[in-house]
């Protein structure tokens, strides 16, 4: 079944025909559910299923499977499942409704109302309200713009909940308390959003606005400095400047291209 899933997943990701891409994703979903119904399927790693991102967290009580569908130049749709670690299948489908969510950084969401993204890393953390998980995601967004998404997952009465008011900031352009962090930038740039083990904090590029080169209006590009969030008493405190040293090179006039063709989903290296 994994061989069939691999063929279908490449059709979803790579086929030049939108009709065949939609047909592939419609065939892929029931095949995936079928194989996940095999007892103890959680233990199977799907190592060859590269077009699908499969991420585990440290306590191994669940895994997150996500993938994307290219609809057109300005719309990508995301799909996913949360599979719990149990002998019999316990699965929560993730339904991407990001196109309907007006204030995504301020809302608590459910698996049926998910802000879709490809999950490339999970980081667990503890709060006075219990254990939660940071989900690091990548959203190809549109022709000229990309996004990195830092979401929060918790379980309430056994069901997944996305977003929590755990990001605290005095930054002039941010609300003081955010449910998730979304970093939007030009499609021509490479932008980092990840957890740095050595620094013990979330680190991401500081962005500045410039005029886009293709008539798309203002876009965000990295300027060579970094911001972050550090865990303090169960909440993530905003750090406006992570490194004090100044780069020996000025910011690139043309940002480094991010290669969307690379399969980074399983590496966690975003």
XYZ file of N, CA and C in Angstrom:
810
model
N 0.833 -1.203 0.000
C 0.000 0.000 0.000
C 0.868 1.253 0.000
N 2.021 1.188 0.674
C 2.897 2.352 0.677
C 3.346 2.713 -0.743
N 3.605 1.724 -1.590
C 3.975 2.000 -2.982
C 2.866 2.761 -3.703
N 1.618 2.334 -3.494
C 0.483 3.031 -4.113
C 0.372 4.455 -3.582
N 0.527 4.614 -2.276
C 0.482 5.954 -1.682
C 1.581 6.847 -2.239
N 2.753 6.268 -2.464
C 3.867 7.056 -2.996
C 3.545 7.579 -4.388
N 3.007 6.725 -5.239
C 2.632 7.151 -6.599
C 1.578 8.240 -6.541
N 0.549 8.049 -5.729
C -0.530 9.034 -5.626
C -0.030 10.357 -5.048
N 0.852 10.282 -4.058
C 1.344 11.516 -3.432
C 2.178 12.339 -4.396
N 2.963 11.668 -5.258
C 3.705 12.413 -6.273
C 2.758 13.036 -7.288
N 1.634 12.356 -7.565
C 0.622 12.946 -8.432
C 0.023 14.194 -7.831
N -0.231 14.159 -6.532
C -0.760 15.336 -5.835
C 0.223 16.490 -5.907
N 1.485 16.190 -5.728
C 2.506 17.229 -5.614
C 3.014 17.727 -6.957
N 3.138 16.823 -7.943
C 3.912 17.158 -9.140
C 3.136 17.178 -10.452
N 1.957 16.553 -10.510
C 1.269 16.442 -11.802
C 0.948 17.826 -12.355
N 1.162 18.010 -13.654
C 0.922 19.304 -14.281
C -0.554 19.569 -14.547
N -1.384 18.553 -14.470
C -2.821 18.702 -14.711
C -3.551 18.903 -13.389
N -4.313 19.997 -13.268
C -5.050 20.229 -12.033
C -6.112 19.156 -11.814
N -6.702 18.640 -12.898
C -7.705 17.577 -12.773
C -7.074 16.328 -12.173
N -5.879 15.961 -12.650
C -5.215 14.768 -12.127
C -4.701 14.984 -10.701
N -4.289 16.208 -10.363
C -3.861 16.478 -8.987
C -5.023 16.286 -8.016
N -6.195 16.821 -8.380
C -7.369 16.658 -7.523
C -7.781 15.189 -7.439
N -7.714 14.491 -8.565
C -8.065 13.067 -8.562
C -7.097 12.274 -7.685
N -5.820 12.648 -7.719
C -4.822 11.945 -6.907
C -5.076 12.135 -5.424
N -5.407 13.361 -5.010
C -5.636 13.595 -3.584
C -6.918 12.912 -3.118
N -7.920 12.852 -3.995
C -9.164 12.159 -3.642
C -8.949 10.654 -3.510
N -8.016 10.115 -4.279
C -7.705 8.685 -4.165
C -6.753 8.417 -3.003
N -5.882 9.380 -2.718
C -4.868 9.190 -1.689
C -5.480 9.075 -0.300
N -6.448 9.916 0.027
C -6.973 9.995 1.393
C -7.578 8.669 1.864
N -8.497 8.042 1.116
C -9.030 6.759 1.609
C -7.982 5.651 1.670
N -6.986 5.680 0.755
C -5.905 4.683 0.820
C -5.093 4.852 2.104
N -4.824 6.113 2.450
C -4.059 6.376 3.667
C -4.839 5.914 4.897
N -6.113 6.243 4.957
C -6.927 5.819 6.104
C -6.965 4.301 6.199
N -7.045 3.637 5.042
C -7.076 2.171 5.032
C -5.817 1.587 5.656
N -4.664 2.108 5.282
C -3.419 1.546 5.816
C -3.240 1.908 7.289
N -3.746 3.082 7.692
C -3.628 3.462 9.098
C -4.533 2.625 9.993
N -5.537 1.975 9.396
C -6.421 1.099 10.177
C -5.760 -0.239 10.522
N -4.652 -0.545 9.905
C -3.917 -1.766 10.255
C -3.459 -1.648 11.710
N -3.717 -2.646 12.544
C -3.315 -2.564 13.956
C -1.841 -2.195 14.115
N -1.576 -1.289 15.040
C -0.218 -0.821 15.346
C 0.449 -0.074 14.191
N -0.361 0.510 13.299
C 0.205 1.252 12.170
C 1.032 2.444 12.628
N 0.791 2.930 13.837
C 1.564 4.067 14.350
C 3.060 3.762 14.363
N 3.410 2.493 14.517
C 4.819 2.106 14.587
C 5.487 2.097 13.213
N 4.695 2.156 12.153
C 5.259 2.115 10.800
C 5.632 3.532 10.371
N 6.864 3.730 9.920
C 7.413 5.073 9.715
C 7.152 5.666 8.338
N 6.737 4.853 7.356
C 6.542 5.346 5.977
C 7.790 6.092 5.490
N 8.941 5.467 5.619
C 10.199 6.136 5.303
C 10.327 6.554 3.841
N 9.628 5.868 2.934
C 9.748 6.190 1.501
C 8.702 7.190 1.034
N 7.787 7.564 1.902
C 6.686 8.440 1.507
C 7.117 9.903 1.651
N 8.119 10.286 0.846
C 8.748 11.597 1.000
C 7.845 12.798 0.733
N 6.870 12.739 -0.179
C 6.028 13.924 -0.378
C 5.132 14.267 0.806
N 5.041 13.373 1.783
C 4.215 13.598 2.955
C 5.113 13.891 4.149
N 4.808 14.960 4.886
C 5.541 15.264 6.098
C 4.935 14.487 7.259
N 5.765 13.696 7.945
C 5.320 12.935 9.108
C 6.218 13.315 10.274
N 5.632 13.963 11.282
C 6.398 14.485 12.404
C 5.912 13.884 13.718
N 6.875 13.564 14.576
C 6.601 13.018 15.903
C 7.092 14.013 16.949
N 6.512 13.958 18.135
C 6.999 14.760 19.245
C 7.676 13.850 20.255
N 8.348 14.444 21.219
C 9.224 13.675 22.111
C 8.474 12.629 22.926
N 7.251 12.929 23.364
C 6.561 11.959 24.209
C 5.815 10.892 23.409
N 5.823 11.007 22.077
C 5.339 9.959 21.166
C 3.896 9.519 21.423
N 3.047 10.451 21.823
C 1.642 10.073 21.993
C 0.836 10.296 20.721
N 1.415 11.001 19.746
C 0.728 11.220 18.483
C 1.762 11.546 17.409
N 1.334 11.524 16.149
C 2.145 12.046 15.054
C 1.248 12.877 14.148
N 1.870 13.791 13.423
C 1.147 14.690 12.530
C 1.589 14.414 11.100
N 0.628 14.114 10.235
C 0.886 13.886 8.814
C 0.270 15.041 8.039
N 1.056 15.712 7.211
C 0.536 16.831 6.419
C 1.065 16.760 4.997
N 0.292 17.305 4.065
C 0.715 17.409 2.674
C -0.035 18.564 2.025
N 0.429 18.958 0.834
C -0.145 20.122 0.168
C -0.625 19.775 -1.234
N -1.605 20.552 -1.684
C -2.124 20.447 -3.044
C -2.001 21.804 -3.708
N -1.292 21.855 -4.833
C -1.208 23.081 -5.629
C -2.506 23.228 -6.414
N -3.283 24.278 -6.099
C -4.545 24.535 -6.793
C -4.295 25.455 -7.984
N -3.694 26.615 -7.711
C -3.275 27.528 -8.774
C -2.164 28.404 -8.219
N -1.695 29.383 -9.011
C -0.534 30.170 -8.605
C -0.737 30.915 -7.293
N -1.976 31.185 -6.922
C -2.235 31.958 -5.720
C -2.988 31.180 -4.646
N -2.981 29.846 -4.742
C -3.715 29.077 -3.737
C -3.153 27.668 -3.605
N -2.729 27.353 -2.404
C -2.339 25.999 -2.035
C -3.276 25.529 -0.934
N -3.751 24.307 -1.057
C -4.617 23.739 -0.040
C -3.839 22.675 0.733
N -4.035 22.647 2.048
C -3.296 21.729 2.900
C -4.218 20.671 3.499
N -3.665 19.488 3.643
C -4.381 18.339 4.189
C -3.541 17.750 5.311
N -4.189 17.039 6.212
C -3.427 16.414 7.277
C -4.275 15.562 8.192
N -3.575 14.852 9.060
C -4.198 14.017 10.083
C -3.326 14.043 11.322
N -3.960 13.939 12.472
C -3.264 13.627 13.715
C -3.620 12.194 14.069
N -2.609 11.333 14.112
C -2.816 9.940 14.498
C -2.302 9.732 15.916
N -3.182 9.241 16.784
C -2.781 8.960 18.152
C -2.063 7.609 18.216
N -1.211 7.480 19.202
C -0.447 6.247 19.382
C -1.309 5.224 20.116
N -2.052 4.439 19.358
C -2.945 3.428 19.922
C -3.012 2.247 18.959
N -3.344 1.076 19.493
C -3.396 -0.117 18.650
C -4.495 0.015 17.611
N -5.678 0.416 18.028
C -6.775 0.678 17.101
C -6.697 2.131 16.642
N -7.116 2.383 15.428
C -6.939 3.706 14.843
C -7.754 4.771 15.572
N -7.077 5.826 15.988
C -7.714 7.038 16.495
C -7.123 8.194 15.714
N -7.922 8.755 14.823
C -7.434 9.699 13.813
C -8.284 10.960 13.831
N -7.609 12.119 13.767
C -8.291 13.406 13.675
C -7.907 14.054 12.338
N -8.805 14.060 11.355
C -8.504 14.733 10.090
C -8.349 16.237 10.302
N -7.434 16.849 9.563
C -7.207 18.293 9.621
C -7.814 18.924 8.373
N -8.753 19.832 8.575
C -9.484 20.461 7.467
C -9.013 21.909 7.352
N -8.343 22.226 6.266
C -7.767 23.551 6.041
C -8.870 24.563 5.739
N -9.054 25.508 6.650
C -10.013 26.601 6.447
C -9.298 27.949 6.554
N -7.999 27.972 6.265
C -7.221 29.194 6.450
C -7.743 30.355 5.612
N -8.355 30.049 4.472
C -8.862 31.106 3.598
C -10.066 31.819 4.207
N -10.671 31.264 5.249
C -11.828 31.866 5.905
C -11.484 32.547 7.225
N -10.290 32.334 7.724
C -9.935 32.812 9.065
C -9.412 34.244 8.954
N -10.151 35.187 9.512
C -9.836 36.602 9.329
C -8.696 37.080 10.226
N -8.619 36.592 11.448
C -7.575 37.009 12.381
C -6.894 35.767 12.946
N -6.086 35.112 12.141
C -5.533 33.811 12.555
C -4.620 33.864 13.765
N -3.966 35.005 14.024
C -3.052 35.067 15.159
C -3.774 35.281 16.483
N -5.101 35.413 16.410
C -5.857 35.746 17.614
C -6.915 34.704 17.961
N -6.942 33.578 17.248
C -8.051 32.651 17.427
C -7.596 31.265 17.851
N -8.444 30.625 18.657
C -8.321 29.209 18.952
C -9.119 28.457 17.897
N -8.534 27.401 17.325
C -9.148 26.673 16.221
C -9.228 25.183 16.546
N -9.987 24.463 15.735
C -10.125 23.016 15.909
C -9.553 22.303 14.695
N -9.533 20.976 14.738
C -9.041 20.218 13.585
C -9.961 20.373 12.372
N -11.210 20.750 12.589
C -12.144 21.000 11.485
C -12.092 22.433 10.994
N -11.267 23.252 11.631
C -11.125 24.660 11.258
C -9.658 25.016 11.450
N -8.809 24.385 10.636
C -7.356 24.375 10.833
C -6.706 25.424 9.952
N -5.680 26.116 10.491
C -4.868 27.013 9.672
C -3.791 26.165 9.021
N -4.021 25.766 7.773
C -3.220 24.742 7.118
C -1.785 25.141 6.838
N -0.883 24.194 7.028
C 0.538 24.364 6.710
C 1.196 22.991 6.760
N 2.334 22.871 6.098
C 3.140 21.660 6.184
C 3.927 21.688 7.489
N 3.680 20.743 8.339
C 4.370 20.688 9.631
C 5.755 20.081 9.443
N 6.802 20.808 9.845
C 8.155 20.276 9.685
C 8.882 20.057 11.017
N 8.242 20.432 12.120
C 8.856 20.148 13.417
C 7.802 20.264 14.509
N 7.976 19.487 15.595
C 7.134 19.576 16.776
C 8.037 19.731 17.988
N 7.679 20.660 18.860
C 8.442 20.884 20.087
C 7.458 20.936 21.255
N 7.564 20.002 22.171
C 6.656 20.004 23.312
C 7.143 20.967 24.388
N 6.198 21.513 25.161
C 6.549 22.368 26.296
C 5.428 22.282 27.317
N 5.760 22.608 28.543
C 4.802 22.492 29.641
C 4.364 23.862 30.124
N 3.101 23.954 30.492
C 2.509 25.187 31.010
C 1.746 24.848 32.289
N 1.360 25.859 33.071
C 0.531 25.576 34.250
C -0.786 24.891 33.894
N -1.234 25.042 32.645
C -2.484 24.420 32.199
C -2.264 23.028 31.611
N -1.012 22.564 31.587
C -0.730 21.250 31.044
C 0.212 21.305 29.858
N 0.494 20.157 29.288
C 1.446 20.057 28.181
C 0.833 20.580 26.885
N 1.640 21.322 26.130
C 1.265 21.802 24.811
C 2.420 21.525 23.852
N 2.180 21.769 22.566
C 3.172 21.472 21.536
C 3.242 22.623 20.546
N 4.465 23.056 20.239
C 4.676 23.986 19.136
C 4.717 23.197 17.839
N 3.961 23.647 16.853
C 4.001 23.065 15.516
C 4.613 24.095 14.572
N 5.717 23.753 13.953
C 6.382 24.632 12.992
C 5.902 24.236 11.596
N 5.369 25.202 10.838
C 4.797 24.879 9.546
C 5.230 25.831 8.441
N 5.071 25.355 7.219
C 5.438 26.113 6.011
C 4.222 26.198 5.103
N 3.896 27.420 4.689
C 2.745 27.671 3.826
C 3.237 28.358 2.557
N 3.069 27.692 1.404
C 3.532 28.294 0.150
C 2.667 29.467 -0.287
N 1.475 29.583 0.257
C 0.671 30.803 0.252
C 0.232 31.249 -1.138
N 1.149 31.827 -1.931
C 0.775 32.388 -3.232
C 2.018 32.529 -4.100
N 1.824 33.044 -5.303
C 2.921 33.162 -6.260
C 4.070 34.009 -5.720
N 3.756 35.113 -5.034
C 4.777 36.047 -4.608
C 5.107 35.990 -3.118
N 4.336 35.253 -2.344
C 4.521 35.272 -0.898
C 4.525 33.864 -0.299
N 5.308 33.689 0.744
C 5.359 32.463 1.516
C 5.133 32.830 2.987
N 4.845 31.814 3.802
C 4.680 32.048 5.234
C 5.289 30.893 6.021
N 5.840 31.213 7.173
C 6.158 30.227 8.192
C 5.153 30.432 9.330
N 4.675 29.315 9.869
C 3.611 29.358 10.866
C 4.085 28.647 12.133
N 3.973 29.320 13.259
C 4.275 28.738 14.566
C 2.960 28.594 15.319
N 2.424 27.397 15.316
C 1.123 27.137 15.922
C 1.301 26.407 17.249
N 0.219 26.287 17.985
C 0.223 25.587 19.270
C -0.851 24.514 19.228
N -0.489 23.316 19.616
C -1.441 22.207 19.696
C -1.556 21.739 21.139
N -2.783 21.553 21.573
C -3.045 20.941 22.876
C -4.239 20.014 22.722
N -4.507 19.233 23.739
C -5.642 18.319 23.704
C -6.573 18.635 24.872
N -7.822 18.880 24.532
C -8.837 19.168 25.530
C -9.947 18.133 25.422
N -10.162 17.411 26.502
C -11.129 16.308 26.516
C -10.840 15.316 25.390
N -9.548 15.107 25.143
C -9.115 14.129 24.158
C -9.136 14.604 22.727
N -9.515 15.854 22.484
C -9.605 16.372 21.121
C -8.563 17.468 20.897
N -8.020 17.558 19.665
C -6.994 18.570 19.405
C -7.558 19.974 19.310
N -6.823 20.904 19.876
C -7.146 22.329 19.802
C -5.896 23.057 19.324
N -6.069 23.953 18.366
C -4.941 24.701 17.804
C -5.000 26.149 18.268
N -3.833 26.659 18.646
C -3.741 28.039 19.108
C -3.935 28.152 20.611
N -3.157 29.028 21.204
C -3.275 29.313 22.632
C -2.574 30.646 22.893
N -3.073 31.440 23.837
C -2.479 32.772 24.076
C -1.186 32.673 24.873
N -0.158 32.090 24.259
C 1.104 31.831 24.968
C 2.268 32.652 24.432
N 2.050 33.453 23.380
C 3.126 34.273 22.818
C 2.954 35.706 23.310
N 3.908 36.167 24.122
C 3.818 37.487 24.745
C 4.851 38.421 24.125
N 4.425 39.663 23.853
C 5.310 40.567 23.136
C 4.992 42.009 23.462
N 6.050 42.819 23.493
C 5.901 44.271 23.579
C 6.280 44.927 22.255
N 6.424 44.120 21.208
C 6.780 44.628 19.886
C 5.699 45.596 19.412
N 6.073 46.744 18.854
C 5.052 47.751 18.503
C 4.048 47.302 17.458
N 4.394 46.334 16.618
C 3.459 45.903 15.572
C 2.716 44.625 15.939
N 2.982 44.045 17.111
C 2.323 42.803 17.516
C 1.321 43.085 18.630
N 0.269 42.275 18.692
C -0.558 42.282 19.882
C 0.273 41.745 21.033
N -0.130 42.114 22.231
C 0.635 41.686 23.406
C 0.576 40.175 23.585
N -0.510 39.560 23.147
C -0.715 38.144 23.403
C -1.252 37.500 22.129
N -0.499 36.558 21.568
C -0.880 35.926 20.314
C -1.170 34.448 20.525
N -2.082 33.912 19.699
C -2.394 32.482 19.725
C -1.461 31.682 18.820
N -0.956 32.314 17.793
C 0.029 31.700 16.898
C 0.810 32.822 16.231
N 1.962 32.479 15.677
C 2.823 33.460 15.009
C 2.894 33.099 13.535
N 2.658 34.086 12.667
C 2.743 33.885 11.218
C 3.751 34.879 10.659
N 4.772 34.363 9.999
C 5.828 35.193 9.417
C 5.673 35.130 7.897
N 5.225 36.212 7.302
C 5.011 36.244 5.847
C 6.166 36.968 5.175
N 6.620 36.442 4.030
C 7.794 37.004 3.365
C 7.708 36.755 1.863
N 8.573 37.415 1.110
C 8.588 37.254 -0.339
C 8.996 35.831 -0.723
N 8.402 35.346 -1.801
C 8.716 33.998 -2.276
C 10.160 33.871 -2.751
N 10.841 34.987 -2.957
C 12.218 34.947 -3.436
C 13.238 34.839 -2.313
N 12.791 34.874 -1.065
C 13.718 34.860 0.072
C 13.681 33.523 0.795
N 14.742 33.243 1.532
C 14.798 32.125 2.454
C 14.671 32.677 3.868
N 13.710 32.191 4.618
C 13.461 32.684 5.964
C 13.435 31.515 6.940
N 14.094 31.688 8.074
C 14.180 30.662 9.105
C 13.130 30.891 10.185
N 12.493 29.809 10.609
C 11.674 29.793 11.824
C 11.836 28.405 12.419
N 12.558 28.317 13.535
C 12.821 26.996 14.105
C 13.227 27.135 15.566
N 13.278 25.995 16.246
C 13.739 25.985 17.632
C 15.234 25.706 17.655
N 15.988 26.579 18.307
C 17.431 26.425 18.435
C 17.728 25.755 19.771
N 18.244 24.526 19.703
C 18.493 23.755 20.926
C 19.563 24.425 21.780
N 20.625 24.940 21.151
C 21.703 25.572 21.899
C 21.254 26.820 22.641
N 20.431 27.633 21.979
C 19.929 28.860 22.596
C 18.706 28.615 23.462
N 18.090 27.442 23.296
C 16.866 27.077 24.008
C 15.761 28.100 23.756
N 15.557 28.419 22.492
C 14.515 29.378 22.137
C 14.131 29.224 20.671
N 12.983 29.750 20.339
C 12.541 29.840 18.946
C 13.240 31.030 18.310
N 13.827 30.828 17.139
C 14.558 31.889 16.437
C 13.982 32.044 15.041
N 13.790 33.310 14.608
C 13.320 33.556 13.246
C 13.893 34.869 12.728
N 13.946 34.990 11.414
C 14.501 36.178 10.775
C 13.666 37.418 11.079
N 14.372 38.519 11.345
C 13.707 39.819 11.402
C 13.502 40.305 9.973
N 12.314 40.786 9.662
C 11.964 41.161 8.302
C 11.759 42.664 8.173
N 12.088 43.167 6.995
C 11.814 44.565 6.664
C 11.045 44.606 5.346
N 10.333 45.692 5.117
C 9.538 45.831 3.895
C 10.360 46.479 2.786
N 10.225 45.919 1.590
C 10.766 46.554 0.388
C 9.712 46.453 -0.712
N 9.906 47.188 -1.768
C 8.995 47.102 -2.905
C 9.322 45.853 -3.711
N 8.305 45.031 -3.989
C 8.509 43.830 -4.777
C 8.972 44.137 -6.189
N 9.722 43.220 -6.774
C 10.316 43.449 -8.092
C 9.375 43.130 -9.242
N 8.194 42.564 -8.941
C 7.313 42.092 -10.005
C 5.938 42.759 -9.959
N 5.883 43.944 -9.321
C 4.623 44.660 -9.240
C 3.662 44.127 -8.206
N 4.147 43.303 -7.266
C 3.270 42.702 -6.255
C 3.080 43.577 -5.030
N 3.660 44.789 -5.034
C 3.545 45.678 -3.883
C 4.649 45.423 -2.870
N 4.410 45.826 -1.627
C 5.398 45.664 -0.576
C 5.505 44.203 -0.153
N 6.741 43.753 0.039
C 6.991 42.391 0.514
C 8.017 42.451 1.637
N 8.087 41.389 2.433
C 9.031 41.318 3.546
C 10.251 40.495 3.171
N 11.423 40.997 3.539
C 12.683 40.276 3.309
C 13.500 40.295 4.598
N 14.356 39.296 4.825
C 15.220 39.305 6.019
C 16.305 40.362 5.899
N 16.650 40.970 7.045
C 17.681 42.022 7.032
C 18.983 41.570 7.682
N 19.093 40.275 8.031
C 20.326 39.770 8.613
C 20.319 39.673 10.123
N 19.261 40.184 10.774
C 19.150 40.056 12.225
C 18.041 39.066 12.568
N 17.950 38.722 13.860
C 17.026 37.661 14.271
C 16.235 38.063 15.510
N 14.996 37.603 15.545
C 14.124 37.739 16.708
C 13.902 36.349 17.302
N 13.174 36.291 18.409
C 12.923 34.982 18.977
C 11.862 34.990 20.053
N 11.580 33.797 20.555
C 10.704 33.599 21.714
C 11.395 32.618 22.653
N 11.395 32.962 23.942
C 12.015 32.109 24.952
C 10.953 31.685 25.960
N 10.978 30.409 26.321
C 9.989 29.870 27.240
C 10.281 30.330 28.665
N 9.303 31.024 29.276
C 9.422 31.514 30.644
C 8.109 31.205 31.369
N 8.168 30.299 32.332
C 6.987 29.968 33.135
C 5.788 29.569 32.271
N 6.054 28.763 31.251
C 4.972 28.213 30.451
C 4.472 29.097 29.335
N 5.084 30.254 29.136
C 4.687 31.105 28.013
C 5.938 31.564 27.264
N 5.761 31.938 26.012
C 6.881 32.297 25.146
C 7.025 33.811 25.091
N 8.107 34.301 25.713
C 8.356 35.740 25.791
C 9.148 36.196 24.564
N 8.687 37.270 23.955
C 9.323 37.798 22.748
C 10.692 38.405 23.054
N 11.692 38.034 22.244
C 13.049 38.570 22.345
C 13.320 39.357 21.057
N 13.398 40.691 21.125
C 13.504 41.478 19.893
C 14.817 41.325 19.142
N 15.894 40.957 19.860
C 17.195 40.826 19.207
C 17.918 39.638 19.813
N 18.110 38.594 19.008
C 18.705 37.357 19.527
C 20.211 37.461 19.627
N 20.858 38.007 18.599
C 22.319 38.102 18.572
C 22.723 39.566 18.643
N 23.777 39.857 19.420
C 24.256 41.235 19.536
C 25.267 41.599 18.459
N 25.947 40.582 17.915
C 26.969 40.889 16.929
C 26.338 41.350 15.612
N 27.105 42.113 14.860
C 26.653 42.622 13.566
C 27.262 41.773 12.469
N 26.465 41.422 11.469
C 26.953 40.601 10.375
C 28.058 41.319 9.611
N 29.049 40.553 9.176
C 30.145 41.137 8.409
C 29.694 41.546 7.014
N 28.613 40.956 6.536
C 28.088 41.302 5.217
C 26.745 41.988 5.370
N 26.471 42.991 4.537
C 25.157 43.617 4.588
C 24.109 42.681 4.033
N 22.823 42.941 4.289
C 21.775 42.100 3.715
C 21.886 42.049 2.198
N 21.612 40.893 1.638
C 21.728 40.716 0.195
C 20.727 41.605 -0.543
N 21.136 42.288 -1.605
C 20.186 43.093 -2.382
C 19.111 42.237 -3.022
N 19.460 41.014 -3.399
C 18.481 40.066 -3.926
C 18.473 38.864 -3.001
N 17.387 38.646 -2.238
C 17.362 37.553 -1.265
C 17.619 36.210 -1.907
N 18.233 35.320 -1.136
C 18.510 33.970 -1.609
C 17.201 33.257 -1.900
N 17.140 32.580 -3.032
C 15.924 31.866 -3.399
C 15.731 30.660 -2.509
N 14.488 30.429 -2.120
C 14.149 29.228 -1.351
C 13.725 28.163 -2.338
N 14.400 27.020 -2.305
C 14.146 25.951 -3.270
C 12.969 25.116 -2.798
N 11.784 25.365 -3.381
C 10.584 24.644 -2.980
C 10.584 23.209 -3.467
N 11.514 22.851 -4.355
C 11.527 21.494 -4.891
C 12.166 20.507 -3.921
N 12.910 20.994 -2.931
C 13.589 20.098 -2.010
C 12.587 19.499 -1.026
N 12.799 18.259 -0.692
C 11.935 17.592 0.269
C 12.492 17.816 1.667
N 12.023 18.880 2.339
C 12.494 19.211 3.664
C 11.530 18.758 4.743
N 10.435 18.119 4.345
C 9.344 17.861 5.267
C 9.769 17.027 6.457
N 10.635 16.015 6.230
C 10.977 15.094 7.305
C 12.219 15.513 8.068
N 12.907 16.552 7.576
C 14.178 16.904 8.175
C 14.032 17.810 9.379
N 12.957 18.603 9.421
C 12.825 19.590 10.479
C 13.778 20.752 10.328
N 14.409 20.897 9.146
C 15.433 21.939 8.951
C 14.857 23.089 8.139
N 13.941 23.823 8.753
C 13.373 24.972 8.058
C 13.881 26.241 8.722
